[in-house]
Amino acid sequence: MSIEKKLQERSTSKCELCSATTNLKVYQVPPTSKGTVDDSILVCETCLNQIENPDNIDANHWRCLNDSMWSEVPAVQVMAWRMLNRIKNEGWPQDLLDMMYLDDATQKWAEATGEGLDESEKIIHRDVNGVVLQAGDSVVLIKDLKVKGSSMVAKQGTAVRRISLDPDNAEYIEGKVDGQHIVIITKYVKKL
Ligand SMILES: [Zn+2]
């Protein structure tokens, strides 16, 4: 029996996300789909189009996930989770995500494409007032700082121009003071 036939049987010939019954296609759920029944789902053209083109997303279409997120099929759970994450700023998808439970393996699979990483998990540098710092910004030191590995003290009030950001640590920026390249802790600077 072909994959498509098996999926039609599993889904009773409905889109496994929105229950539409026309234009059904096999979608192999990334990233490691081997094209088996277990890592594929049957979806309609509308769903497929929005899965593959995030710019075309119509949040209201995905209210269907209210039902399909409870599917027992892990591949369906994964896609429900991913699509809810894409539109979670709408509010209600976040509520559904909060109710959703994925077992460890399924959760890992769901996260494998990077969907669902939000701002809080990215590294964001902020000054003492919480203002976001970007590479190239200028800051002023709000206290005297001893420069590690030298006798130099960078004085409070010193402006540091064209800072760069430590890509791995939100607490550190780098910049030049008195011609010397130093690392500065973000909570001791204010953006100019
Ligand atoms: Zn659909």
mmCIF file of C-alpha atoms and ligand atoms in Angstrom:
data_model
loop_
_atom_site.group_PDB
_atom_site.id
_atom_site.type_symbol
_atom_site.label_atom_id
_atom_site.label_comp_id
_atom_site.label_asym_id
_atom_site.label_seq_id
_atom_site.Cartn_x
_atom_site.Cartn_y
_atom_site.Cartn_z
ATOM 1 C CA MET A 1 0.000 0.000 0.000
ATOM 2 C CA SER A 2 1.393 3.423 -0.865
ATOM 3 C CA ILE A 3 2.157 6.050 1.768
ATOM 4 C CA GLU A 4 -0.680 8.127 0.438
ATOM 5 C CA LYS A 5 -3.137 5.267 0.804
ATOM 6 C CA LYS A 6 -1.975 4.593 4.357
ATOM 7 C CA LEU A 7 -2.290 8.244 5.249
ATOM 8 C CA GLN A 8 -5.767 8.397 3.728
ATOM 9 C CA GLU A 9 -6.696 5.480 5.889
ATOM 10 C CA ARG A 10 -5.229 7.052 9.033
ATOM 11 C CA SER A 11 -6.900 10.403 8.397
ATOM 12 C CA THR A 12 -10.124 9.050 6.896
ATOM 13 C CA SER A 13 -9.168 11.119 3.837
ATOM 14 C CA LYS A 14 -9.146 14.454 5.590
ATOM 15 C CA CYS A 15 -6.503 17.105 6.043
ATOM 16 C CA GLU A 16 -4.954 16.072 9.337
ATOM 17 C CA LEU A 17 -4.679 19.710 10.395
ATOM 18 C CA CYS A 18 -7.909 21.365 9.243
ATOM 19 C CA SER A 19 -10.130 18.432 8.164
ATOM 20 C CA ALA A 20 -10.583 19.724 4.628
ATOM 21 C CA THR A 21 -11.401 16.897 2.214
ATOM 22 C CA THR A 22 -10.116 18.205 -1.108
ATOM 23 C CA ASN A 23 -6.679 18.610 -2.664
ATOM 24 C CA LEU A 24 -4.955 16.443 -0.114
ATOM 25 C CA LYS A 25 -1.219 16.002 -0.346
ATOM 26 C CA VAL A 26 1.442 14.086 1.528
ATOM 27 C CA TYR A 27 3.667 16.375 3.578
ATOM 28 C CA GLN A 28 6.888 14.948 4.963
ATOM 29 C CA VAL A 29 7.512 16.592 8.299
ATOM 30 C CA PRO A 30 11.064 18.013 8.426
ATOM 31 C CA PRO A 31 13.867 17.769 9.235
ATOM 32 C CA THR A 32 14.594 14.043 9.012
ATOM 33 C CA SER A 33 11.628 12.683 7.172
ATOM 34 C CA LYS A 34 12.284 9.308 5.666
ATOM 35 C CA GLY A 35 8.985 9.453 3.905
ATOM 36 C CA THR A 36 7.400 6.903 6.200
ATOM 37 C CA VAL A 37 3.816 7.038 7.368
ATOM 38 C CA ASP A 38 4.990 8.004 10.848
ATOM 39 C CA ASP A 39 6.826 11.109 9.747
ATOM 40 C CA SER A 40 4.334 12.260 7.138
ATOM 41 C CA ILE A 41 0.918 13.827 7.356
ATOM 42 C CA LEU A 42 -1.890 14.332 4.903
ATOM 43 C CA VAL A 43 -2.640 18.029 4.407
ATOM 44 C CA CYS A 44 -4.801 20.134 2.133
ATOM 45 C CA GLU A 45 -3.407 22.691 -0.276
ATOM 46 C CA THR A 46 -4.341 25.614 1.987
ATOM 47 C CA CYS A 47 -2.436 24.214 4.929
ATOM 48 C CA LEU A 48 0.513 23.162 2.799
ATOM 49 C CA ASN A 49 0.795 26.576 1.192
ATOM 50 C CA GLN A 50 0.949 28.282 4.578
ATOM 51 C CA ILE A 51 3.333 25.713 6.040
ATOM 52 C CA GLU A 52 5.759 26.268 3.194
ATOM 53 C CA ASN A 53 5.267 30.023 2.836
ATOM 54 C CA PRO A 54 5.309 31.645 6.279
ATOM 55 C CA ASP A 55 4.520 35.006 4.660
ATOM 56 C CA ASN A 56 1.136 33.722 3.489
ATOM 57 C CA ILE A 57 0.011 32.755 6.936
ATOM 58 C CA ASP A 58 -3.590 33.474 7.848
ATOM 59 C CA ALA A 59 -3.818 33.032 11.600
ATOM 60 C CA ASN A 60 -7.571 32.422 11.541
ATOM 61 C CA HIS A 61 -7.176 29.388 9.305
ATOM 62 C CA TRP A 62 -5.204 27.761 12.092
ATOM 63 C CA ARG A 63 -8.028 27.879 14.606
ATOM 64 C CA CYS A 64 -8.512 24.339 13.278
ATOM 65 C CA LEU A 65 -5.566 23.363 15.465
ATOM 66 C CA ASN A 66 -7.865 23.724 18.433
ATOM 67 C CA ASP A 67 -9.004 20.224 17.468
ATOM 68 C CA SER A 68 -6.121 18.711 15.565
ATOM 69 C CA MET A 69 -3.519 19.499 18.241
ATOM 70 C CA TRP A 70 -5.090 16.660 20.215
ATOM 71 C CA SER A 71 -4.296 14.128 17.479
ATOM 72 C CA GLU A 72 -2.548 11.005 18.686
ATOM 73 C CA VAL A 73 -0.213 11.117 15.689
ATOM 74 C CA PRO A 74 3.157 12.626 16.698
ATOM 75 C CA ALA A 75 3.767 14.074 13.212
ATOM 76 C CA VAL A 76 0.469 15.962 13.463
ATOM 77 C CA GLN A 77 1.323 17.176 16.963
ATOM 78 C CA VAL A 78 4.667 18.441 15.671
ATOM 79 C CA MET A 79 3.080 20.468 12.879
ATOM 80 C CA ALA A 80 0.356 21.810 15.164
ATOM 81 C CA TRP A 81 3.007 22.933 17.624
ATOM 82 C CA ARG A 82 5.095 24.587 14.910
ATOM 83 C CA MET A 83 2.210 26.454 13.344
ATOM 84 C CA LEU A 84 0.920 27.640 16.725
ATOM 85 C CA ASN A 85 4.392 28.937 17.491
ATOM 86 C CA ARG A 86 4.532 30.896 14.263
ATOM 87 C CA ILE A 87 1.373 32.790 15.147
ATOM 88 C CA LYS A 88 1.570 32.814 18.929
ATOM 89 C CA ASN A 89 1.674 36.606 19.061
ATOM 90 C CA GLU A 90 -2.040 36.493 18.252
ATOM 91 C CA GLY A 91 -2.636 35.399 21.825
ATOM 92 C CA TRP A 92 -5.004 32.455 21.446
ATOM 93 C CA PRO A 93 -2.334 30.219 19.858
ATOM 94 C CA GLN A 94 -0.197 30.732 22.944
ATOM 95 C CA ASP A 95 -3.132 29.596 25.089
ATOM 96 C CA LEU A 96 -3.371 26.425 23.023
ATOM 97 C CA LEU A 97 0.378 25.876 23.265
ATOM 98 C CA ASP A 98 0.132 26.172 27.019
ATOM 99 C CA MET A 99 -2.402 23.351 27.032
ATOM 100 C CA MET A 100 -0.441 21.171 24.668
ATOM 101 C CA TYR A 101 1.635 18.320 25.971
ATOM 102 C CA LEU A 102 4.277 16.640 23.822
ATOM 103 C CA ASP A 103 6.390 13.754 25.039
ATOM 104 C CA ASP A 104 10.149 14.354 25.059
ATOM 105 C CA ALA A 105 10.934 12.831 21.681
ATOM 106 C CA THR A 106 8.067 14.642 19.981
ATOM 107 C CA GLN A 107 9.001 17.947 21.613
ATOM 108 C CA LYS A 108 12.566 17.546 20.329
ATOM 109 C CA TRP A 109 11.296 16.823 16.863
ATOM 110 C CA ALA A 110 8.977 19.831 16.998
ATOM 111 C CA GLU A 111 11.824 22.137 17.974
ATOM 112 C CA ALA A 112 14.303 20.697 15.478
ATOM 113 C CA THR A 113 13.581 23.273 12.786
ATOM 114 C CA GLY A 114 14.089 26.243 15.097
ATOM 115 C CA GLU A 115 10.401 27.098 15.178
ATOM 116 C CA GLY A 116 9.294 28.491 18.500
ATOM 117 C CA LEU A 117 12.538 30.123 19.513
ATOM 118 C CA ASP A 118 11.425 33.447 20.793
ATOM 119 C CA GLU A 119 13.110 36.659 21.752
ATOM 120 C CA SER A 120 13.757 35.602 25.318
ATOM 121 C CA GLU A 121 15.939 32.741 24.097
ATOM 122 C CA LYS A 122 17.991 34.900 21.800
ATOM 123 C CA ILE A 123 20.878 36.889 23.170
ATOM 124 C CA ILE A 124 19.856 40.490 23.619
ATOM 125 C CA HIS A 125 22.221 43.063 25.063
ATOM 126 C CA ARG A 126 20.666 45.771 27.225
ATOM 127 C CA ASP A 127 22.120 48.743 29.031
ATOM 128 C CA VAL A 128 21.526 49.615 32.680
ATOM 129 C CA ASN A 129 18.068 50.962 31.817
ATOM 130 C CA GLY A 130 17.061 47.955 29.780
ATOM 131 C CA VAL A 131 17.541 49.736 26.467
ATOM 132 C CA VAL A 132 18.552 47.320 23.719
ATOM 133 C CA LEU A 133 22.128 47.773 22.528
ATOM 134 C CA GLN A 134 23.226 47.075 18.996
ATOM 135 C CA ALA A 135 26.625 46.772 17.397
ATOM 136 C CA GLY A 136 27.832 50.224 16.403
ATOM 137 C CA ASP A 137 25.997 52.026 19.214
ATOM 138 C CA SER A 138 27.766 54.435 21.531
ATOM 139 C CA VAL A 139 27.534 54.093 25.286
ATOM 140 C CA VAL A 140 28.806 55.950 28.320
ATOM 141 C CA LEU A 141 30.282 54.281 31.394
ATOM 142 C CA ILE A 142 28.207 54.895 34.499
ATOM 143 C CA LYS A 143 30.974 53.965 36.917
ATOM 144 C CA ASP A 144 34.748 53.662 37.030
ATOM 145 C CA LEU A 145 35.764 50.289 35.671
ATOM 146 C CA LYS A 146 39.032 48.531 36.268
ATOM 147 C CA VAL A 147 40.237 47.038 33.059
ATOM 148 C CA LYS A 148 41.105 43.411 33.470
ATOM 149 C CA GLY A 149 44.761 42.579 32.952
ATOM 150 C CA SER A 150 45.986 46.154 33.129
ATOM 151 C CA SER A 151 46.344 49.003 35.589
ATOM 152 C CA MET A 152 44.020 51.109 33.554
ATOM 153 C CA VAL A 153 40.787 52.450 34.948
ATOM 154 C CA ALA A 154 38.086 53.460 32.511
ATOM 155 C CA LYS A 155 36.506 56.494 34.123
ATOM 156 C CA GLN A 156 32.831 57.018 34.737
ATOM 157 C CA GLY A 157 31.465 59.261 32.001
ATOM 158 C CA THR A 158 33.794 57.901 29.340
ATOM 159 C CA ALA A 159 32.046 57.496 26.035
ATOM 160 C CA VAL A 160 32.665 54.285 24.153
ATOM 161 C CA ARG A 161 31.836 54.529 20.495
ATOM 162 C CA ARG A 162 31.008 51.820 17.993
ATOM 163 C CA ILE A 163 30.647 49.002 20.481
ATOM 164 C CA SER A 164 30.530 45.388 19.408
ATOM 165 C CA LEU A 165 28.426 42.701 21.093
ATOM 166 C CA ASP A 166 29.597 39.450 22.598
ATOM 167 C CA PRO A 167 27.611 36.953 20.514
ATOM 168 C CA ASP A 168 27.524 34.374 23.317
ATOM 169 C CA ASN A 169 26.870 36.480 26.354
ATOM 170 C CA ALA A 170 24.277 39.210 26.733
ATOM 171 C CA GLU A 171 26.207 40.728 29.625
ATOM 172 C CA TYR A 172 29.266 41.707 27.653
ATOM 173 C CA ILE A 173 30.013 44.276 25.021
ATOM 174 C CA GLU A 174 33.354 45.370 23.699
ATOM 175 C CA GLY A 175 34.758 48.712 22.718
ATOM 176 C CA LYS A 176 37.776 50.952 22.701
ATOM 177 C CA VAL A 177 38.752 53.164 25.624
ATOM 178 C CA ASP A 178 41.947 55.220 25.329
ATOM 179 C CA GLY A 179 42.880 53.235 22.272
ATOM 180 C CA GLN A 180 42.584 49.991 24.144
ATOM 181 C CA HIS A 181 40.078 47.306 23.254
ATOM 182 C CA ILE A 182 38.207 46.313 26.410
ATOM 183 C CA VAL A 183 35.332 44.141 27.488
ATOM 184 C CA ILE A 184 32.582 45.996 29.351
ATOM 185 C CA ILE A 185 29.706 44.662 31.377
ATOM 186 C CA THR A 186 26.416 45.941 29.990
ATOM 187 C CA LYS A 187 24.926 46.878 33.346
ATOM 188 C CA TYR A 188 27.623 49.539 33.757
ATOM 189 C CA VAL A 189 26.799 51.393 30.567
ATOM 190 C CA LYS A 190 24.097 53.681 29.330
ATOM 191 C CA LYS A 191 23.263 54.052 25.674
ATOM 192 C CA LEU A 192 24.024 57.505 24.236
HETATM 193 ZN ZN ZN B 1 -5.776 21.721 5.838
#
